[in-house]
C-alpha positions as MATLAB code, in Angstrom:
seq = 'MAGSKNKLVYSSYSLYPNLLRLVFIIVIISVSGSSHEVSNSTAVIKYLPGFSGPLPFYFETGYIGVDEKEDVQLFYYFVKSERNPMEDPVMLWLTGGPGCSAFSGLVYEIGPLKFDVVEYKGSLPTLVQNPYSWTKVASIIFLDSPVGTGFSYSRSQHGWMTSDLKSANQAYQFLKKWLIIHPEFTSNPIYISGDSYSGLPVPVIVQHILDGNEAGHKPFINVKGIVLGNAVTEPTLEGNSKIPFVHGMGLISEELYESLKKTCEGEYTNVSPSNTLCQRDLNSYYQYILGINTVQVLEPACYSIIAPANSEKITTYRRSMSEKHSKWPIQMDQDPQSPVLACRYKNIQSYGYLLSSYWINNDTVREALHIRNGTVDNWKRCNYGLQFEPNLGSSFSYHVNLSKRGSRSLIYSGDHDMVVPHLGTQAWIRLLNYTIVDDWRSWWVDGEVAGYTRKYSNEMTFATVKGGGHTAPEYKPKEALAMFKRWIDSEPV';
ca = [
      -3.260   25.835  -18.402;
      -4.850   28.523  -16.579;
      -5.965   29.573  -12.939;
      -4.718   29.181   -9.782;
      -4.528   25.485  -10.049;
      -1.171   25.854  -12.237;
       0.666   27.971   -9.840;
       3.359   26.523   -7.829;
       2.179   27.006   -4.204;
       4.838   27.099   -1.173;
       2.503   27.497    1.576;
       4.419   25.192    3.956;
       7.813   27.092    2.934;
       6.581   30.802    3.431;
       9.938   31.388    5.505;
      12.328   30.596    2.129;
      13.712   33.635    0.756;
      12.121   34.409   -2.808;
      15.164   33.826   -4.517;
      15.571   30.330   -3.051;
      11.718   29.561   -4.250;
      12.680   30.871   -7.808;
      15.700   28.502   -7.843;
      13.266   25.454   -7.012;
      10.960   26.481   -9.867;
      13.612   26.694  -12.235;
      15.101   23.298  -11.017;
      11.738   21.543  -11.390;
      11.164   22.991  -14.814;
      14.482   21.511  -15.821;
      13.610   18.236  -14.211;
      10.168   17.947  -16.113;
      12.009   18.567  -19.352;
       9.701   21.440  -20.102;
       9.444   24.950  -19.974;
       5.997   25.667  -19.555;
       4.503   26.515  -16.348;
       4.080   23.741  -13.911;
       1.177   22.859  -11.636;
       2.404   21.465   -8.448;
       0.813   22.348   -5.165;
       1.275   21.815   -1.580;
      -0.917   23.031    1.521;
      -0.301   22.373    5.172;
      -3.394   21.433    7.136;
      -3.822   22.187   10.654;
      -7.528   21.017   11.154;
      -9.498   18.418    9.692;
     -13.360   17.976    9.997;
     -14.179   15.032   12.282;
     -11.007   15.535   14.409;
     -11.220   17.513   17.656;
      -8.628   20.536   17.970;
      -5.847   20.940   16.095;
      -3.685   18.216   14.405;
      -0.980   17.020   16.691;
       1.630   16.453   13.981;
       2.551   18.062   10.790;
       0.122   17.322    7.709;
       0.374   18.354    4.236;
      -1.209   17.325    1.082;
      -0.704   17.934   -2.557;
      -0.575   17.511   -6.401;
       2.792   16.537   -8.478;
       2.575   16.964  -11.970;
       4.457   13.962  -14.124;
       5.319   13.079  -17.508;
       6.544   15.700  -20.083;
       3.385   17.809  -20.027;
       2.467   17.161  -16.583;
      -1.036   15.877  -17.378;
      -0.996   13.132  -14.694;
      -1.360   14.740  -11.468;
      -0.375   12.592   -8.360;
      -1.961   13.524   -5.126;
      -0.228   12.569   -1.769;
      -0.531   12.885    1.940;
       2.569   13.678    3.979;
       3.339   13.285    7.633;
       6.595   14.296    9.104;
       8.161   11.952   11.897;
       6.931   12.970   14.977;
      10.438   11.643   16.329;
      13.099   13.746   14.582;
      12.285   14.465   11.033;
      15.336   16.276   10.222;
      17.290   12.758   10.682;
      14.525   10.264   10.513;
      13.813    8.084    7.084;
      11.485    9.513    4.927;
       9.232    6.609    3.371;
       7.229    6.883    0.107;
       4.175    4.570    0.589;
       1.986    2.802   -2.170;
      -1.341    0.996   -1.031;
      -2.186   -2.126   -3.234;
      -5.003   -3.057   -5.858;
      -3.958   -1.571   -8.179;
      -6.348    1.405   -7.544;
      -6.373    1.481   -3.630;
      -5.829    4.935   -2.498;
      -2.988    5.554   -0.075;
      -5.553    6.954    2.446;
      -6.080    3.379    3.281;
      -2.161    3.652    4.650;
      -2.896    6.847    6.230;
      -5.930    6.030    8.432;
      -6.442    1.975    8.229;
      -2.879    0.822    8.593;
       0.276    2.912    9.386;
      -0.758    6.447    9.648;
      -1.498    8.831   12.581;
      -5.172    8.928   12.057;
      -7.874    6.524   12.342;
     -11.644    6.199   12.325;
     -13.502    6.142   15.358;
     -15.623    3.160   14.269;
     -19.077    3.277   15.689;
     -22.542    3.051   13.851;
     -22.985    5.611   11.335;
     -26.128    7.783   12.002;
     -25.737   10.394    9.214;
     -23.321   12.696   10.814;
     -19.752   13.234    9.776;
     -17.442   10.326   10.833;
     -14.815   11.042   13.600;
     -11.222   10.632   13.470;
      -8.897    9.903   16.571;
      -5.298    9.222   16.690;
      -3.413    6.303   16.078;
      -0.862    5.485   18.837;
       0.863    3.112   16.836;
       1.666    5.002   13.721;
       4.794    4.379   11.903;
       5.332    8.198   11.676;
       6.415    7.853   15.456;
       9.689    7.092   13.595;
       9.508    7.641   10.176;
       8.536   10.687    7.881;
       5.763    9.045    5.242;
       4.502   10.274    1.916;
       1.016    8.407    0.847;
       1.102    8.600   -2.714;
      -2.364    8.005   -4.864;
      -0.531    5.945   -7.467;
      -1.200    4.634  -10.358;
      -3.201    7.980  -12.082;
      -7.181    7.066  -11.246;
      -6.173    6.082   -7.599;
      -7.849    8.134   -4.889;
      -7.577   11.925   -5.982;
      -4.630   11.524   -8.805;
      -5.936   12.226  -12.048;
      -5.065   13.102  -15.692;
      -5.995   16.263  -17.592;
      -5.747   14.442  -21.109;
      -7.432   11.251  -22.092;
      -4.419    9.532  -23.035;
      -2.829   10.135  -19.539;
      -5.051    7.926  -17.980;
      -3.543    5.185  -19.687;
      -1.266    3.439  -17.399;
       0.458    0.250  -16.496;
       2.831   -1.442  -13.781;
       5.912   -0.191  -15.485;
       4.207    3.212  -16.300;
       3.233    3.962  -13.123;
       6.459    2.901  -11.308;
       8.303    5.544  -13.599;
       5.633    8.300  -12.739;
       6.257    7.457   -8.904;
      10.225    7.970   -9.367;
       9.298   11.249  -11.108;
       7.079   12.320   -8.542;
       9.655   11.576   -5.635;
      12.326   13.716   -7.656;
       9.805   16.607   -7.838;
       8.521   16.391   -4.087;
      12.560   16.232   -2.905;
      12.904   19.438   -4.891;
      10.122   21.130   -3.279;
      11.368   19.668    0.016;
      14.992   20.060   -0.197;
      15.413   19.722    3.685;
      14.970   16.064    3.145;
      17.249   15.276    0.341;
      19.583   13.806    2.636;
      17.679   11.485    4.729;
      17.672    7.960    4.111;
      14.812    7.064    1.809;
      12.448    3.885    1.605;
      10.069    2.690   -0.880;
       7.321    0.626    0.622;
       3.753   -0.800    0.140;
       1.723   -3.724    0.673;
      -0.252   -6.268   -1.463;
      -0.044   -5.547   -5.329;
       2.535   -2.869   -4.638;
       4.973   -5.582   -4.296;
       5.267   -5.336   -8.176;
       5.962   -1.573   -8.697;
       8.052   -0.927   -5.581;
      11.248   -2.762   -6.296;
      10.891   -1.192   -9.910;
      10.694    2.013   -8.516;
      13.891    1.557   -6.115;
      15.849    0.624   -9.453;
      14.572    3.613  -11.329;
      16.335    5.666   -8.402;
      19.695    3.797   -8.325;
      19.883    4.068  -12.250;
      19.149    7.690  -11.920;
      21.485    8.326   -9.267;
      24.185    6.446  -11.201;
      23.325    8.270  -14.133;
      23.798   11.665  -12.213;
      20.324   12.522  -12.224;
      19.476   15.566   -9.845;
      18.496   15.589   -7.098;
      20.251   12.573   -5.825;
      17.960   10.266   -3.824;
      19.472    8.682   -0.803;
      17.466    5.488   -1.368;
      18.096    2.656    1.334;
      15.576    0.127    0.497;
      12.334   -1.305    0.738;
       9.390   -2.306    2.812;
       6.592   -4.609    1.594;
       3.948   -6.321    3.581;
       2.025   -9.282    1.898;
       3.361   -8.238   -1.223;
       2.377   -9.868   -4.669;
       6.225  -10.681   -6.049;
       5.897  -14.306   -7.863;
       2.276  -14.839   -8.562;
       2.694  -18.389   -9.416;
       4.429  -19.232   -6.286;
       2.090  -17.337   -4.283;
      -1.153  -18.576   -6.137;
       0.232  -22.301   -5.660;
       0.804  -21.696   -1.940;
      -2.841  -21.256   -1.098;
      -3.560  -24.836   -1.159;
      -0.837  -25.673    1.255;
      -1.986  -22.476    3.625;
      -5.468  -23.543    3.605;
      -4.618  -27.091    4.560;
      -2.377  -26.044    7.166;
      -5.024  -23.736    8.382;
      -7.502  -26.712    8.806;
      -9.905  -25.516    6.241;
      -9.672  -28.487    3.996;
      -9.635  -32.301    4.721;
      -6.478  -34.121    4.523;
      -7.935  -36.489    1.896;
      -8.806  -33.518   -0.411;
      -4.999  -32.098   -0.045;
      -3.260  -35.323   -0.481;
      -5.815  -35.508   -3.608;
      -5.027  -32.329   -4.936;
      -1.291  -32.654   -4.681;
      -1.337  -35.844   -6.705;
      -4.142  -34.979   -9.409;
      -2.690  -31.331   -9.855;
       1.072  -31.988   -9.322;
       1.505  -28.714   -7.278;
       0.398  -26.786   -9.900;
      -3.009  -24.910   -8.690;
      -3.058  -21.764  -10.455;
      -2.671  -22.619  -14.480;
      -4.650  -25.727  -14.774;
      -4.989  -27.230  -18.149;
      -8.830  -27.812  -18.728;
      -8.052  -31.544  -19.914;
      -6.834  -32.482  -15.992;
     -10.292  -33.115  -15.406;
      -9.307  -34.925  -11.959;
      -7.591  -31.579  -10.697;
     -10.365  -29.596  -11.809;
     -12.654  -31.778   -9.731;
     -10.545  -31.561   -6.768;
     -10.133  -27.642   -7.158;
     -13.698  -27.177   -7.144;
     -13.975  -28.904   -3.987;
     -11.675  -26.569   -2.824;
     -13.780  -23.398   -3.687;
     -16.557  -25.080   -1.829;
     -14.774  -25.786    1.040;
     -13.744  -21.975    1.326;
     -17.105  -20.246    0.472;
     -17.594  -17.741    3.170;
     -14.070  -17.444    4.222;
     -12.613  -13.900    4.491;
      -9.359  -14.283    2.547;
      -7.546  -11.474    3.598;
      -8.123  -12.582    7.405;
      -9.085  -16.161    7.525;
     -10.255  -15.888   11.256;
     -12.346  -12.675   10.716;
     -16.117  -12.892    9.839;
     -16.760  -12.243    5.878;
     -18.852   -9.212    5.381;
     -20.484  -10.297    2.426;
     -23.088  -12.383    1.707;
     -21.986  -16.026    1.353;
     -24.094  -16.646   -1.832;
     -21.344  -16.025   -4.194;
     -19.847  -17.762   -7.283;
     -17.981  -21.079   -6.746;
     -14.834  -19.687   -7.920;
     -15.170  -16.477   -5.791;
     -11.440  -17.108   -4.596;
     -10.352  -17.134   -8.272;
     -11.829  -13.788   -8.934;
     -10.824  -11.826   -6.076;
      -7.099  -12.989   -6.280;
      -4.733  -10.216   -5.545;
      -7.496   -7.660   -4.597;
      -7.349   -5.911   -1.508;
     -10.428   -5.833   -0.009;
     -13.077   -8.384    0.130;
     -16.010   -6.179    0.594;
     -15.561   -4.232   -2.916;
     -13.721   -6.356   -4.991;
     -16.133   -7.660   -7.959;
     -19.618   -6.611   -9.283;
     -20.812   -9.871   -8.549;
     -20.371   -9.551   -4.893;
     -24.054   -8.754   -2.987;
     -22.692   -6.217   -0.744;
     -20.419   -3.468   -2.208;
     -19.445   -1.388    0.716;
     -17.797    1.767   -1.023;
     -19.799    1.413   -4.257;
     -22.982    1.866   -2.403;
     -22.245    3.978    0.559;
     -25.740    5.015    1.005;
     -26.765    1.467    2.034;
     -24.660    0.588    4.736;
     -24.783   -2.928    6.100;
     -24.692   -2.196    9.734;
     -24.367   -5.929   10.621;
     -20.807   -5.720    9.568;
     -20.026   -3.309   12.267;
     -20.328   -6.206   14.458;
     -18.844   -8.875   12.305;
     -16.079   -6.911   10.870;
     -14.792   -3.960   12.018;
     -12.327   -3.441    9.445;
     -14.826   -3.507    6.876;
     -17.255   -1.330    8.540;
     -14.432    1.204    8.827;
     -13.839    1.320    5.088;
     -17.516    2.526    4.888;
     -16.892    5.244    6.725;
     -13.926    6.582    4.634;
     -16.397    6.902    1.844;
     -18.690    9.567    4.086;
     -16.049   11.164    5.520;
     -13.766   12.170    2.519;
     -16.818   12.703   -0.030;
     -18.017   15.452    2.088;
     -17.347   18.786    0.706;
     -16.149   20.209    3.930;
     -13.430   17.671    4.077;
     -12.360   17.825    0.603;
     -11.761   21.723    0.839;
     -10.050   21.253    3.753;
      -7.788   18.430    1.984;
      -7.456   21.259   -0.777;
      -8.993   18.793   -3.306;
      -8.901   20.458   -6.911;
     -12.650   20.874   -7.893;
     -13.924   19.066  -10.655;
     -11.216   16.546  -10.733;
     -12.696   13.243   -8.698;
     -16.289   13.412   -8.713;
     -16.843   10.573   -6.450;
     -13.684    9.113   -4.344;
     -13.439    5.537   -3.877;
     -11.061    3.755   -1.451;
     -10.350    1.120   -4.071;
     -10.896    1.942   -7.940;
     -10.860   -1.173   -9.924;
     -11.824    0.745  -13.281;
      -8.620    1.914  -14.034;
      -7.039    2.128  -17.708;
      -4.593   -0.461  -16.375;
      -2.274   -2.936  -18.163;
      -0.734   -5.447  -15.831;
       2.588   -5.392  -17.915;
       4.785   -6.981  -14.864;
       4.432  -10.457  -14.238;
       6.877  -10.791  -11.380;
       9.144   -8.549   -9.460;
      11.597  -11.376   -8.446;
      14.314  -10.401  -10.919;
      14.240   -6.922   -9.411;
      14.832   -8.375   -5.597;
      17.789  -10.166   -7.275;
      19.215   -7.038   -8.516;
      18.573   -4.423   -5.830;
      20.343   -6.959   -3.251;
      23.313   -7.009   -5.485;
      23.311   -2.916   -5.255;
      23.320   -2.994   -1.522;
      19.467   -2.404   -0.851;
      18.108   -3.286    2.491;
      14.453   -4.809    2.654;
      12.199   -5.981    5.170;
       9.485   -8.506    3.714;
       6.624   -9.003    6.312;
       3.730  -11.262    6.096;
       0.483  -11.311    8.122;
       0.350  -14.863    8.864;
      -3.364  -15.126    8.583;
      -3.588  -13.952    4.989;
      -4.998  -15.800    2.141;
      -4.363  -13.635   -0.487;
      -0.516  -13.386   -0.502;
       0.012  -16.206    1.862;
       3.570  -16.184    4.098;
       4.053  -19.669    2.463;
       4.334  -17.934   -0.936;
       6.328  -15.158    0.195;
       8.916  -17.513    1.857;
       8.847  -19.648   -1.248;
      10.231  -16.723   -3.686;
      12.590  -15.504   -0.658;
      14.155  -19.254   -0.742;
      14.907  -18.832   -4.537;
      17.188  -15.829   -3.669;
      19.191  -18.604   -2.124;
      20.954  -15.949    0.401;
      22.847  -17.042    3.428;
      20.968  -17.277    6.588;
      22.504  -15.077    9.515;
      19.903  -15.222   12.202;
      17.936  -18.360   11.406;
      14.170  -18.560   12.163;
      13.358  -17.565   15.940;
      10.279  -15.743   17.725;
      10.307  -11.846   17.981;
       8.390  -10.706   20.884;
       6.217   -7.466   22.081;
       5.152   -6.948   25.557;
       6.103  -10.329   26.783;
       4.383  -12.063   23.847;
       5.273  -13.829   20.714;
       4.439  -11.258   17.911;
       5.893  -13.266   15.068;
       8.875  -14.947   13.649;
      11.795  -13.873   11.837;
      14.731  -14.579    9.793;
      17.474  -12.676    8.357;
      19.502  -13.057    5.396;
      22.725  -12.149    4.003;
      22.110   -9.356    1.455;
      20.434   -6.864    4.312;
      17.156   -8.792    4.088;
      14.888   -9.564    6.881;
      11.641  -11.834    6.665;
       8.957  -11.544    9.564;
       5.792  -12.698   10.229;
       3.077  -10.954   12.052;
       1.031  -13.436   14.327;
      -2.611  -13.076   13.952;
      -2.100  -10.299   11.095;
      -4.153  -10.334    7.927;
      -3.510   -9.349    4.349;
      -2.609   -5.755    5.920;
      -0.998   -6.803    9.003;
      -0.766   -3.306   10.604;
      -4.466   -3.029   10.393;
      -4.877   -5.950   12.568;
      -1.909   -5.969   14.510;
      -0.923   -2.125   15.054;
       1.175   -2.488   17.885;
       3.406   -5.460   16.877;
       3.897   -4.210   13.541;
       5.115   -0.868   14.939;
       7.696   -2.544   17.255;
       8.843   -4.466   13.898;
       9.034   -1.427   11.633;
      10.891    0.518   14.433;
      13.324   -1.873   15.155;
      14.428   -2.688   11.809;
      14.578    0.976   10.574;
      16.832    1.841   13.799;
      18.836   -1.320   12.269;
      18.076   -3.044   15.477;
      17.419   -7.125   15.719;
      13.485   -7.503   14.642;
];
């Protein structure tokens, strides 16, 4: 290791005494289990290309090395709470995929920035403030995980190989080191959060934290619980819930639904090839949902409807319909030189995804974000080419364990998501067999029903976001912020 990349940079902590900085470095080396020079870096950003004027919030980016040799360099964006950063919770946010950058959370879901979605004409896309950012009430670390996601990279070939369990452990290592670099947050409540595929690693990260605390590992992490949206948890249950969901949305006929229940016996995800009657009905089902935007069934699909009959199978648990599989005719992020302008008028979310590639792959933007040269040639919002082993089939058992250890949890579902339907989420929650302490009721924002909620013993709250899709805050930002603020402040949703 050589050069400035391998020096510990504390640009955001210039007021700390030199002696305290030295203590930080020594502690980081002891945590990593290695005496070689570390390569963590942080940078405070006050201006961003495409945003008018100075940023009206604290914004930081950086890299933190994990594993024994710190070959894996995890990139993050950090925004301080706009309310009371010294007391408000700190939330670690992972986006789904696996392989989707936390930048999606930052600019499309819960962060303080969003793109001004207008027709692209060659100039740098512009950013504006998101009035419904969750950073109104919490500080948020947006982490590019696992390695290969966003700007996170490996300095060795072996480091690129990862999995559910390995990436969860690396996220835990990351958080420990991040708190050492940011000691002013060690007493704040900590929450681990994410959506979609992150439903698998997030509970594992929390268990690592609790185990580490009990073992006396430093720093002590004041973890309080988890926040998960439309999260993959028990894939078989969630997969089997799609047929009832589609039926409830009026997308298949009553006759086909009754036949599916009879021929498949409620099992739609692992059907034996010998069950020809079930296969026949499933083929009819796939034909009916052709052209449906599965991440939000009411939104127009921004891809050609000429797609394989089993396309719904191919895209299961993928985060964005516009960039999931090479067979799709339209690849919004894969070919940024060929925008599909019609999508601007059909589906603002999909067109906004296109703008991220134009913006973040700009050299001036990369310099402003302090991206290390030569590490990631072409940033992708979702990288599905990871060297990734999905070795965690379910996170259900982790929820069981965490609830016994006193962890709070907010589990929310956009109720128009077909990828991880709310019916599947409710199914695995019922299996926990918790006592209901506040039964099913509506929750309101500005005099309107915003969704429905139920509170359980063991500190678990479930909530639907009415009209929300797979990434609920993206579709219903005001309602999602109200839900999160009430819950994080221990108020009734």
